[in-house]
Short mmCIF file of C-alpha atoms and ligand atoms in Angstrom, two decimals:
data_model
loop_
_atom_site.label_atom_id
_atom_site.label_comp_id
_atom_site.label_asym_id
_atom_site.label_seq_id
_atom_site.Cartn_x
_atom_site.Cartn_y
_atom_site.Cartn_z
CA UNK A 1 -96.46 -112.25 -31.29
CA UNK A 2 -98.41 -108.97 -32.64
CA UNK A 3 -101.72 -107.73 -30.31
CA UNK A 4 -99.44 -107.05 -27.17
CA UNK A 5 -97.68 -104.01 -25.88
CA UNK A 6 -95.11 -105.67 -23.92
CA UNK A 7 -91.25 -105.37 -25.25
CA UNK A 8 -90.31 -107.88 -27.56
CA UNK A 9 -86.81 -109.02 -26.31
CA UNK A 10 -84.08 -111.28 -27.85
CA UNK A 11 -85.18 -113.60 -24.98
CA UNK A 12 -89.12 -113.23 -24.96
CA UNK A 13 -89.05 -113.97 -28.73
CA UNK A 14 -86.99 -116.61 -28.02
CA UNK A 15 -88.96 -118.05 -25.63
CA UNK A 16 -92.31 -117.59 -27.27
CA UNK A 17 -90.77 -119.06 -30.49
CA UNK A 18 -89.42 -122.10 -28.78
CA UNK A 19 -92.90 -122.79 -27.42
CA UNK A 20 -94.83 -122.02 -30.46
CA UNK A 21 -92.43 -124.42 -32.73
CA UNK A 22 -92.32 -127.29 -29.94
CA UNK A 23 -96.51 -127.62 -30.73
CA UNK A 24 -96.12 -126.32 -34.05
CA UNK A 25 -93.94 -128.98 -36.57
CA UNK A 26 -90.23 -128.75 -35.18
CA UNK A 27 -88.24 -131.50 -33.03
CA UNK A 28 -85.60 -129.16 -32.50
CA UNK A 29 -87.46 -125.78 -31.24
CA UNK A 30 -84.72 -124.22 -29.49
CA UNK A 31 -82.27 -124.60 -32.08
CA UNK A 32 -84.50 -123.61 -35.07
CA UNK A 33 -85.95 -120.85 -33.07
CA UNK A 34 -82.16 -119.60 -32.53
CA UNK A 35 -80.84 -119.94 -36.09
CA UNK A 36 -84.53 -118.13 -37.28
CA UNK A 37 -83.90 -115.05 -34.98
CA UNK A 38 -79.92 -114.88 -35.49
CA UNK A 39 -80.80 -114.64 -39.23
CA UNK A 40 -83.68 -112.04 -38.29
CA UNK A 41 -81.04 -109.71 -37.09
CA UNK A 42 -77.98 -110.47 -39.12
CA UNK A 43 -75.90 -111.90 -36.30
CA UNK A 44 -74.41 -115.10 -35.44
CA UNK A 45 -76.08 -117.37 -33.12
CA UNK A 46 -73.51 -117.67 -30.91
CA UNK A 47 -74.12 -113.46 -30.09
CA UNK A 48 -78.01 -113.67 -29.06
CA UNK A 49 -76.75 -114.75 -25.50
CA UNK A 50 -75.15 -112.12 -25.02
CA UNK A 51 -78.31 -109.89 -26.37
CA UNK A 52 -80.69 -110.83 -24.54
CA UNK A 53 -82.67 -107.78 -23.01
CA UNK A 54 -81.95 -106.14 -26.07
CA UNK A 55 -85.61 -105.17 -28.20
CA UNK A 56 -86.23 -106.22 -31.44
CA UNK A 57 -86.43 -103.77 -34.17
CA UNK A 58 -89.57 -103.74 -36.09
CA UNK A 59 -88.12 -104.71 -39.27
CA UNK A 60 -86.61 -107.72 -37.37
CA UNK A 61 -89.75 -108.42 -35.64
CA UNK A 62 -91.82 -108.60 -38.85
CA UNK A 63 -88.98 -110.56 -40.32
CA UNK A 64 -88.82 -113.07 -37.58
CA UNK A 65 -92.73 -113.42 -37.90
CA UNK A 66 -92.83 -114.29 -41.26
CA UNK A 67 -90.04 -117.36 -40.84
CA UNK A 68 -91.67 -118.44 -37.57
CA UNK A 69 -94.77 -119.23 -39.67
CA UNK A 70 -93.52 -120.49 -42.50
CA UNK A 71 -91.41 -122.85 -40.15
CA UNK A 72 -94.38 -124.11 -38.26
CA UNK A 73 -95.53 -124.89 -42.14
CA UNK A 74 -92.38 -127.05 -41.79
CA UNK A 75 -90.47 -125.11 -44.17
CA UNK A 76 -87.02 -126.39 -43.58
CA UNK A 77 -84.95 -123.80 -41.64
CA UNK A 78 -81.93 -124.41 -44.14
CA UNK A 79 -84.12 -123.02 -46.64
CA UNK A 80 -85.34 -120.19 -44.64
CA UNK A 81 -82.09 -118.93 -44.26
CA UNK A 82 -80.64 -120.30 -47.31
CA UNK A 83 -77.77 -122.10 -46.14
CA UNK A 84 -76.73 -125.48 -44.43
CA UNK A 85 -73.20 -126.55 -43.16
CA UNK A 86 -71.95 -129.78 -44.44
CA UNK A 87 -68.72 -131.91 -43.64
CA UNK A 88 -67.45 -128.15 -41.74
CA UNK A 89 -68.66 -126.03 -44.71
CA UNK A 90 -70.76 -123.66 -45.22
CA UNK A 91 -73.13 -124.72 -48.76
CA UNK A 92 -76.32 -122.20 -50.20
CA UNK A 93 -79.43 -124.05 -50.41
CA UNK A 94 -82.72 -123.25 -51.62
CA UNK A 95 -86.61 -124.83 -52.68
CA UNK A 96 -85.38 -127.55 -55.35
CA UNK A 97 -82.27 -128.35 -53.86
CA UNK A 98 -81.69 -131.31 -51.68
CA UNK A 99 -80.61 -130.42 -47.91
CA UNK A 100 -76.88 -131.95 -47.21
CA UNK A 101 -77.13 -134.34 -44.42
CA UNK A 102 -75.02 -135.11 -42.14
CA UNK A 103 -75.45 -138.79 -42.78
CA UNK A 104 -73.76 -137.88 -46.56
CA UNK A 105 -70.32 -137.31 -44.29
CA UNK A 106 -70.02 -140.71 -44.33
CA UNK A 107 -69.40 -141.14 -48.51
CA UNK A 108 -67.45 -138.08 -48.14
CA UNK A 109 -65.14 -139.55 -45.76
CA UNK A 110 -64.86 -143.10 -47.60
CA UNK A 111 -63.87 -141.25 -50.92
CA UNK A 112 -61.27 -139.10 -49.53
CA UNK A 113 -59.87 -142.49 -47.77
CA UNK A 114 -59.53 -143.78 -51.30
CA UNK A 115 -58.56 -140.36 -52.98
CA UNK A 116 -55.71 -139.84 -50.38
CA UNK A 117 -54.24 -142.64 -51.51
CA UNK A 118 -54.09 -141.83 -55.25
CA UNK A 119 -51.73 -139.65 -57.30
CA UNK A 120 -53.76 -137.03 -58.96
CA UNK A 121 -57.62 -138.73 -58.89
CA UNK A 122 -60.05 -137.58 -60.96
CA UNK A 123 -63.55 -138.02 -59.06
CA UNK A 124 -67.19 -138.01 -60.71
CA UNK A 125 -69.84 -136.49 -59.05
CA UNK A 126 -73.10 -137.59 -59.82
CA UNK A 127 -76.77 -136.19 -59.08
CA UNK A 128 -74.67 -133.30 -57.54
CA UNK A 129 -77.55 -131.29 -56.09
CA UNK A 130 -76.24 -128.36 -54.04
CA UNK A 131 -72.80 -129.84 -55.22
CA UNK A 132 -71.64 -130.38 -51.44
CA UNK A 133 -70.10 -133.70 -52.04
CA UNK A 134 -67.80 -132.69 -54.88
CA UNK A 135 -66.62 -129.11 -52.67
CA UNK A 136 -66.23 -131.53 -49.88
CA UNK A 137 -63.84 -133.69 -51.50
CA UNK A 138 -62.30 -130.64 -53.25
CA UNK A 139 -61.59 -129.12 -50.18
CA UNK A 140 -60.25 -131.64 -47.90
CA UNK A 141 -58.35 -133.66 -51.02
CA UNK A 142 -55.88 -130.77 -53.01
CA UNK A 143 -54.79 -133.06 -55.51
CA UNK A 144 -58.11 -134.20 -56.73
CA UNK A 145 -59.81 -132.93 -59.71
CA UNK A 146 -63.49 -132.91 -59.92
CA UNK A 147 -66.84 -133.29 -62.26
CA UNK A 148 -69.89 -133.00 -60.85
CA UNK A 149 -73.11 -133.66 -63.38
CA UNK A 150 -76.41 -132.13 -62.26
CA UNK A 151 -79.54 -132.79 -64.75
CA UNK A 152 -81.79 -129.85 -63.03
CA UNK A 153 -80.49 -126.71 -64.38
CA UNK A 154 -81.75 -124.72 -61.41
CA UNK A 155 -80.03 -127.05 -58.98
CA UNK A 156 -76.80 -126.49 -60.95
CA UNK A 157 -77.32 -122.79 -60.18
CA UNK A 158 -76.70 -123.96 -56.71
CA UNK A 159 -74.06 -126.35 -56.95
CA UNK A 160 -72.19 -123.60 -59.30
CA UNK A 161 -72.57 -120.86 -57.01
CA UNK A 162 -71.26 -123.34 -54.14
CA UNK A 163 -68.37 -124.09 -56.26
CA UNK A 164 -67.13 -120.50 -56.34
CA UNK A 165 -67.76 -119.61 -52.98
CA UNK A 166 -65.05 -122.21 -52.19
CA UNK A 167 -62.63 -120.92 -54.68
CA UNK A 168 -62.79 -124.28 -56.26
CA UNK A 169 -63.42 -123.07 -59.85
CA UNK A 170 -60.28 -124.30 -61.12
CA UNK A 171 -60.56 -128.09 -59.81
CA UNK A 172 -64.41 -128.81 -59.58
CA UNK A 173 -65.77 -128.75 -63.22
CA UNK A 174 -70.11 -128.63 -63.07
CA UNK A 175 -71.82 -130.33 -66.38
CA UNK A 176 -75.51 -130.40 -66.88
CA UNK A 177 -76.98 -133.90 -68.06
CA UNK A 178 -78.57 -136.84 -67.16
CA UNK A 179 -76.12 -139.77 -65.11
CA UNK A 180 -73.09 -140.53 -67.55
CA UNK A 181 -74.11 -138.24 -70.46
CA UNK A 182 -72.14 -135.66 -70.36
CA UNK A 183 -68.60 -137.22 -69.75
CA UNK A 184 -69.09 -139.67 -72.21
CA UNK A 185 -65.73 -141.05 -73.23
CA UNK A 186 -64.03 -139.68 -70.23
CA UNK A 187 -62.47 -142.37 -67.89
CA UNK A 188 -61.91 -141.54 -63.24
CA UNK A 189 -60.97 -142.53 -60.51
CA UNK A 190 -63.31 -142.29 -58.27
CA UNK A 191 -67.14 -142.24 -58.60
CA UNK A 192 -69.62 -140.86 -56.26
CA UNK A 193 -73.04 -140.53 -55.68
CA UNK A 194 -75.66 -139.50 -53.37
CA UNK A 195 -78.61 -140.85 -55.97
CA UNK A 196 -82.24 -140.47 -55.42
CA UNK A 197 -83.06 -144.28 -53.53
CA UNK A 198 -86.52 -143.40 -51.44
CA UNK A 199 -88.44 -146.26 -52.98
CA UNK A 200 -91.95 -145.06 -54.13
CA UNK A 201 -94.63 -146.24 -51.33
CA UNK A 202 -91.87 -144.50 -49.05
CA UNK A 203 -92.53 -141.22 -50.05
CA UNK A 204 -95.58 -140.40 -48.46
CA UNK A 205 -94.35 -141.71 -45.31
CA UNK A 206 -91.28 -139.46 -45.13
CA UNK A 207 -91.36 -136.39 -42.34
CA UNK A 208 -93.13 -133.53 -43.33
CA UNK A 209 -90.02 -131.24 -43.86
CA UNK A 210 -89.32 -133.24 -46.92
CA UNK A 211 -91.93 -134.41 -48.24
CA UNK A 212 -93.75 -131.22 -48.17
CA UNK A 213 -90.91 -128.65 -49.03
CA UNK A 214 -87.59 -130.95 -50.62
CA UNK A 215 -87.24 -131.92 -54.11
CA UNK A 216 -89.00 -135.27 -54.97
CA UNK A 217 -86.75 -135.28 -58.09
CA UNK A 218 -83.70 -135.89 -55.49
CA UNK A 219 -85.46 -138.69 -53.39
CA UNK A 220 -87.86 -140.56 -55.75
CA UNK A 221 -86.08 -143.88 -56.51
CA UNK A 222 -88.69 -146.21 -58.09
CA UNK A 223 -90.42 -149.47 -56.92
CA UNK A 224 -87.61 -150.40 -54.27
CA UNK A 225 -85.38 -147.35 -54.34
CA UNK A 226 -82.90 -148.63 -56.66
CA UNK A 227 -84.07 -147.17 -60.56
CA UNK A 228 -80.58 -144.92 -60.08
CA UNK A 229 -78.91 -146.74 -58.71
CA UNK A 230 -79.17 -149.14 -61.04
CA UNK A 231 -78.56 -147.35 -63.65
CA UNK A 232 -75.21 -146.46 -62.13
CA UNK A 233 -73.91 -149.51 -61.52
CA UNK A 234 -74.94 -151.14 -64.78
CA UNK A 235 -72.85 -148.44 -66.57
CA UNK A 236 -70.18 -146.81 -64.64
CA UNK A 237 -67.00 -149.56 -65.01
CA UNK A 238 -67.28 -147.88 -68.52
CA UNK A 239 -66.11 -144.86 -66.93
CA UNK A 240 -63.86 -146.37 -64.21
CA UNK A 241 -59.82 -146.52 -64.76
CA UNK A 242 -58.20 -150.00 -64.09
CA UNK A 243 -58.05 -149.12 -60.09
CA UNK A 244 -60.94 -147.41 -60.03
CA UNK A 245 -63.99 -147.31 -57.09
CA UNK A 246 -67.88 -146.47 -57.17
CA UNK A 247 -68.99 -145.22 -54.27
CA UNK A 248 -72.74 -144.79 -53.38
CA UNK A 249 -75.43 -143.61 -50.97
CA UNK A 250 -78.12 -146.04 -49.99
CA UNK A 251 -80.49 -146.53 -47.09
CA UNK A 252 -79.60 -149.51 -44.61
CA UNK A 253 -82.37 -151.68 -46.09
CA UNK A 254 -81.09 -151.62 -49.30
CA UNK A 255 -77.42 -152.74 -48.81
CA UNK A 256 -77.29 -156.25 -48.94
CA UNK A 257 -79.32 -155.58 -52.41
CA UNK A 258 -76.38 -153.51 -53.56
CA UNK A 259 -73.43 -155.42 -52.69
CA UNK A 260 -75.34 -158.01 -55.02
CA UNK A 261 -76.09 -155.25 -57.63
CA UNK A 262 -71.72 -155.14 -57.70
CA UNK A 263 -72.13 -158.54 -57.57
CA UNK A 264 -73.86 -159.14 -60.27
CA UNK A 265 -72.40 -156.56 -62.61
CA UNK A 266 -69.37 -158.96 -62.34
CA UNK A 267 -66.94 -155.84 -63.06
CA UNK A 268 -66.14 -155.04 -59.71
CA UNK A 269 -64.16 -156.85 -57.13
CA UNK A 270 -66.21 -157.54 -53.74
CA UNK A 271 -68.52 -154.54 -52.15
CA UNK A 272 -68.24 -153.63 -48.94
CA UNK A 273 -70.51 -151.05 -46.70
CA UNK A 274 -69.41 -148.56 -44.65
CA UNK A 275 -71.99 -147.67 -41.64
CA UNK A 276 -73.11 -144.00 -40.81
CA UNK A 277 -72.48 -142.11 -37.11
CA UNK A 278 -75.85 -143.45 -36.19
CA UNK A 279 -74.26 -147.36 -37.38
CA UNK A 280 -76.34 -148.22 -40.05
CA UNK A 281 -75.19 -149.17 -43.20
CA UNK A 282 -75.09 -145.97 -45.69
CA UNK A 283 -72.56 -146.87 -48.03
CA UNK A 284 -71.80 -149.42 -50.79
CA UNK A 285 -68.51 -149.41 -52.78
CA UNK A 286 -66.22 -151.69 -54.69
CA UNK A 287 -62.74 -151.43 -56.75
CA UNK A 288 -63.19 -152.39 -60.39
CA UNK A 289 -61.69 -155.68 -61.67
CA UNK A 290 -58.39 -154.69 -63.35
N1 LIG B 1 -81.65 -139.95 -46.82
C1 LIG B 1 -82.50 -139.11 -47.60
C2 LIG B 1 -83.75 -138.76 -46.83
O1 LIG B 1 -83.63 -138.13 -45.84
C3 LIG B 1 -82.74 -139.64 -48.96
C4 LIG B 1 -81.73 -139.07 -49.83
C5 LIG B 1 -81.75 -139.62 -51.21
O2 LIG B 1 -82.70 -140.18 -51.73
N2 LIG B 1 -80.65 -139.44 -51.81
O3 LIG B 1 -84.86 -139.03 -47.15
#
């Protein structure tokens, strides 16, 4: 961008952004290069159409240079601007913090089915992260009462400041500890979890936004994906009420596995696997045994 004398527009960065991120690590120039200059100037995206011939300033030019790079470094933009909407919220993320994705709607949506349906549930959290699942089903489920458990204390800086952005303070308690730890004793109704289940050899395969820039701590799962996971299972009728469900986040592959994980356990009554927007299977739950 610098070494030119020509004006620097909202739509020549634009356009030289879009072209420099299309050869330069992003699938989604156009958008990225948007959401990179809207934060730039302080503005919603939605306004830069109507900016267009408008010049930069040179504060926002230098800004806008700086993310530009760091995005062709694949920096995630959600980091770059510190923020990422989830399930129709808006959540702060930053370096160390998993990114919500949109695939995550899914065990959102499956937990408030079962939540809806319960008097006053009381709905565990686990491996909470920016803490978008528990806000999620704060939000959209009054009656509910959360815990969410984060074991990285910097991540729970997120997930606390996400907490009071949405006012949920009250109903969405954050612990810090490893899995069950700190609610020992305690009994829900619903469990969640969006563990780490990228299996090992995986990890070096995954795009370069994540595995260069997102938290291995949050992805790492072990030889086949499933050290969490089955950890969870293994322990959490313990925790369950009589009517209880455990809800989790897997990748397609693994399903079948879990379902026999349940299985297995012999606590719970049959799994069953709820698919994603793209249809593959992203979710494994099952009712405890009364
Ligand atoms: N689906 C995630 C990914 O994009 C994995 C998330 C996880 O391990 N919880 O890699």
């Amino acid at each position: 961008m610098a070494g030119t004398t020509d004006v620097w527009t909202v739509r020549r960065v634009l356009e030289w952004t879009i072209e420099h991120l299309k050869k330069n690590g992003s699938d989604t120039p156009r958008l990225d290069a948007e959401i990179l200059l809207a934060h730039s100037r302080g503005c919603p995206r939605i306004q830069l159409y109507v900016q267009y011939d408008e010049e930069l300033g040179d504060d926002e030019r230098l800004k806008m240079r700086e993310l530009v790079k760091r995005r062709a470094a694949h920096e995630p933009v959600a980091y770059l601007v510190g923020r990422r909407e989830f399930f129709g919220l808006d959540f702060e993320v930053g370096r160390g913090v998993l990114i919500p994705r949109p695939d995550t709607e899914t065990l959102v949506v499956q937990a408030l089915e079962l939540a809806k349906l319960m008097e006053a549930p009381r709905v565990l959290d686990l491996c909470t992260g920016s803490g978008c699942i528990a806000v999620s089903i704060a939000k959209n489920c009054p009656k509910a009462r959360l815990t969410a458990l984060e074991i990285s204390p910097a991540v729970a800086d997120f997930a606390r400041r996400n907490i009071e952005k949405h006012a949920l303070g009250e109903r969405v308690e954050l612990l810090e500890g490893d899995l069950f730890q700190p609610v020992d004793g305690r009994e829900f109704d619903i469990i969640v979890s969006n563990p780490p289940y990228v299996p090992d050899g995986e990890i070096a395969t995954l795009d370069p936004d994540v595995r260069l820039h997102e938290p291995e701590l949050a992805l790492r799962g072990g030889a086949d994906g499933l050290d969490i996971v089955r950890r969870i299972v293994t322990v959490s009728a313990k925790y369950l009420s009589s009517t209880g469900a455990l809800l989790l986040e897997i990748s397609s592959e693994q399903a079948e596995s879990v379902v026999k994980l349940f299985e297995e356990h012999g606590g719970f009554q049959p799994a069953r696997i709820a698919k994603d927007l793209s249809g593959q299977s992203r979710v494994v739950w099952a009712r405890r045994k009364e």
